Structures are given as C-alpha cells and as structure tokens.
C-alpha cells in the first residue's frame, strides 16, 4: 500500500489510528506511567526495541526526547512536544522522527485520554497523522503494530508495579 505524502492536519490519513483499552490501574497511576521518564523507559518502545534515553519536560510547549534502539543497534531519535497537559486526564503530544538533517520524516499528534473507572482506567489513544515527508512511509506502515505492541507493554508494566 502506498502511504500518502503531504499535510493532513485538516483531513483524514489512511494511517490515522484509534485505540481503546481498559487498564487495571487507577487513573493517577496511569497518568504517571505515561508522563514520567522512570516509567516510560520500561514500556513505551515496541518490543524488541529499548529506550536508553528519555527526557521529559511535562508542560505545554515542553519537549519529550527519547531514543529507540533495536537489538542490532539501529537507533531512532524521537522528538515530541507536549501541546496539552491536563493531569490526570489528558495529554496531547506532537511527535516526529527526524532525518540526519533534522527534517521530520513525519509528524503525528497523539491524544491520550484517561477516563476514571475507579480501580481501572479507560485509555483512549488517538494517533492523527499531521504531515508525511519522503522516508516517513516505513514508520507509518508499522504504526498500528507498533502502538499495539507498546500498549501491550503498558498493560504488562502496570501489572508489575
């Protein structure tokens, strides 16, 4: 399948995604796990990737910079900007992976909503493709699988802490 290139901020992209999960943890704990580097390093990267670097400046306009590393040593430097932070219910992030010249292969918006269900939390995660440049196709092609794996990591991690 061909990935559409260009700007998609005001229109649908074929790789826009929506995930819903009920997590077995209270909302405050889920919010902390989504926003604190000491937690993110344990689950945000889809297996078998690891996250050896994670720097969080949790505020609107703040940056979240992290590094994904494959078992073979391939690295993806990821950059994100927090657009909205409403503890403990909402986080909106715009993320990209830059090429060697610093130009983003793509930009996506991730809207994370956490709905209080007492001892559990309903997670609604929307991924909206905002822009795709040449070279962004492989990243977006694997986005559904990557996010699914990452959310499975989240569920596993919440069960361990």
Short mmCIF file of C-alpha atoms in Angstrom, two decimals:
data_model
loop_
_atom_site.label_atom_id
_atom_site.label_comp_id
_atom_site.label_asym_id
_atom_site.label_seq_id
_atom_site.Cartn_x
_atom_site.Cartn_y
_atom_site.Cartn_z
CA UNK A 1 0.00 0.00 0.00
CA UNK A 2 1.23 3.48 -0.85
CA UNK A 3 1.42 5.98 2.01
CA UNK A 4 0.11 9.43 1.12
CA UNK A 5 2.66 12.25 1.45
CA UNK A 6 1.94 15.86 2.38
CA UNK A 7 -0.05 17.74 5.02
CA UNK A 8 -3.04 16.05 6.67
CA UNK A 9 -3.76 18.31 9.62
CA UNK A 10 -7.30 19.07 8.40
CA UNK A 11 -8.06 15.83 6.58
CA UNK A 12 -8.05 12.10 7.17
CA UNK A 13 -4.97 10.00 6.52
CA UNK A 14 -5.21 6.24 5.94
CA UNK A 15 -2.85 5.65 8.89
CA UNK A 16 -4.85 7.63 11.49
CA UNK A 17 -5.49 5.25 14.39
CA UNK A 18 -7.72 4.91 17.45
CA UNK A 19 -7.03 2.55 20.35
CA UNK A 20 -9.20 1.87 23.39
CA UNK A 21 -8.20 -0.21 26.37
CA UNK A 22 -9.35 -0.70 29.94
CA UNK A 23 -6.28 -0.77 32.16
CA UNK A 24 -6.18 -2.42 35.56
CA UNK A 25 -4.81 0.61 37.41
CA UNK A 26 -6.24 3.86 38.81
CA UNK A 27 -6.13 6.91 36.56
CA UNK A 28 -3.48 8.80 38.57
CA UNK A 29 -1.06 5.86 38.30
CA UNK A 30 -1.69 5.51 34.54
CA UNK A 31 -1.08 9.26 34.09
CA UNK A 32 2.25 8.95 35.94
CA UNK A 33 3.28 5.97 33.82
CA UNK A 34 2.51 7.98 30.65
CA UNK A 35 4.35 11.12 31.76
CA UNK A 36 7.39 10.18 33.89
CA UNK A 37 10.65 9.07 32.29
CA UNK A 38 11.37 6.49 35.01
CA UNK A 39 8.23 4.65 33.87
CA UNK A 40 8.28 5.37 30.11
CA UNK A 41 11.68 3.69 29.63
CA UNK A 42 10.12 0.38 30.70
CA UNK A 43 7.21 0.20 28.26
CA UNK A 44 6.98 2.92 25.54
CA UNK A 45 9.22 1.17 22.99
CA UNK A 46 7.65 -1.67 20.98
CA UNK A 47 9.48 -4.95 21.59
CA UNK A 48 12.27 -5.77 20.88
CA UNK A 49 13.31 -2.07 20.93
CA UNK A 50 14.58 -0.46 24.12
CA UNK A 51 14.62 3.19 25.21
CA UNK A 52 18.10 4.05 26.53
CA UNK A 53 17.36 7.80 26.64
CA UNK A 54 14.17 9.53 27.81
CA UNK A 55 13.97 13.21 28.78
CA UNK A 56 10.56 14.62 29.78
CA UNK A 57 9.65 18.30 30.27
CA UNK A 58 5.95 17.83 31.10
CA UNK A 59 4.23 21.13 30.34
CA UNK A 60 2.51 22.67 27.32
CA UNK A 61 5.36 23.52 24.94
CA UNK A 62 7.73 21.23 26.84
CA UNK A 63 9.75 18.62 25.00
CA UNK A 64 9.96 14.86 25.28
CA UNK A 65 13.08 13.48 23.63
CA UNK A 66 13.79 9.77 23.57
CA UNK A 67 15.80 7.19 21.70
CA UNK A 68 14.60 3.82 20.42
CA UNK A 69 17.32 1.18 19.92
CA UNK A 70 16.91 -2.15 18.13
CA UNK A 71 18.73 -5.29 19.30
CA UNK A 72 21.01 -4.85 16.25
CA UNK A 73 21.92 -1.33 17.38
CA UNK A 74 19.81 0.70 14.91
CA UNK A 75 18.60 3.88 16.59
CA UNK A 76 15.64 6.22 16.05
CA UNK A 77 15.88 9.61 17.72
CA UNK A 78 12.33 10.66 18.58
CA UNK A 79 11.22 14.19 19.35
CA UNK A 80 7.91 15.29 20.81
CA UNK A 81 6.31 18.48 22.06
CA UNK A 82 3.57 18.47 24.69
CA UNK A 83 0.66 20.52 23.33
CA UNK A 84 -1.76 19.92 26.21
CA UNK A 85 -1.24 18.53 29.71
CA UNK A 86 -4.32 18.16 31.92
CA UNK A 87 -3.42 15.91 34.88
CA UNK A 88 -4.62 13.23 35.32
CA UNK A 89 -6.98 13.00 32.34
CA UNK A 90 -5.39 14.24 29.11
CA UNK A 91 -2.08 14.60 27.29
CA UNK A 92 -1.66 15.78 23.70
CA UNK A 93 1.73 15.26 22.09
CA UNK A 94 3.08 16.02 18.60
CA UNK A 95 5.86 13.59 17.69
CA UNK A 96 8.32 13.11 14.88
CA UNK A 97 11.45 11.24 13.88
CA UNK A 98 13.98 13.49 12.11
CA UNK A 99 16.32 12.51 9.29
CA UNK A 100 20.09 13.18 9.54
CA UNK A 101 19.50 16.83 8.52
CA UNK A 102 16.91 17.33 11.27
CA UNK A 103 13.86 17.31 8.96
CA UNK A 104 10.96 15.18 10.24
CA UNK A 105 10.02 12.07 8.27
CA UNK A 106 6.51 12.56 9.67
CA UNK A 107 4.60 14.43 12.37
CA UNK A 108 1.79 12.80 14.33
CA UNK A 109 -0.48 14.05 17.10
CA UNK A 110 -1.20 11.63 19.91
CA UNK A 111 -4.20 12.48 22.06
CA UNK A 112 -4.28 10.39 25.22
CA UNK A 113 -7.48 10.47 27.27
CA UNK A 114 -7.71 8.70 30.63
CA UNK A 115 -11.22 8.08 31.95
CA UNK A 116 -11.57 7.29 35.66
CA UNK A 117 -13.23 3.93 36.27
CA UNK A 118 -12.29 3.62 39.97
CA UNK A 119 -9.69 0.85 40.26
CA UNK A 120 -9.43 0.82 36.45
CA UNK A 121 -8.82 3.42 33.76
CA UNK A 122 -10.23 3.58 30.25
CA UNK A 123 -7.48 4.62 27.85
CA UNK A 124 -8.39 6.28 24.55
CA UNK A 125 -5.38 6.95 22.36
CA UNK A 126 -5.84 8.66 19.01
CA UNK A 127 -2.97 8.95 16.55
CA UNK A 128 -3.56 11.62 13.89
CA UNK A 129 -1.10 11.92 11.01
CA UNK A 130 -0.35 15.62 10.53
CA UNK A 131 2.40 15.50 7.92
CA UNK A 132 4.31 12.87 5.94
CA UNK A 133 7.55 13.57 4.10
CA UNK A 134 9.52 11.16 1.88
CA UNK A 135 11.07 8.50 4.12
CA UNK A 136 8.15 8.53 6.56
CA UNK A 137 6.38 5.64 4.88
CA UNK A 138 8.09 2.77 6.77
CA UNK A 139 7.39 4.40 10.12
CA UNK A 140 3.69 4.88 9.42
CA UNK A 141 3.35 1.46 7.80
CA UNK A 142 4.35 -0.09 11.15
CA UNK A 143 2.46 2.34 13.39
CA UNK A 144 -0.58 0.15 14.10
CA UNK A 145 1.54 -2.84 15.06
CA UNK A 146 3.98 -0.66 17.00
CA UNK A 147 1.28 1.07 19.04
CA UNK A 148 -0.47 -2.26 19.68
CA UNK A 149 2.77 -3.76 20.98
CA UNK A 150 3.50 -0.66 23.05
CA UNK A 151 0.06 -0.74 24.68
CA UNK A 152 0.55 -4.44 25.45
CA UNK A 153 3.85 -3.43 27.11
CA UNK A 154 1.91 -0.83 29.11
CA UNK A 155 -0.59 -3.41 30.37
CA UNK A 156 2.24 -5.76 31.33
CA UNK A 157 4.19 -2.98 33.06
CA UNK A 158 1.15 -1.82 35.06
CA UNK A 159 0.75 -5.39 36.28
CA UNK A 160 4.33 -5.39 37.57
CA UNK A 161 4.39 -2.12 39.51
#
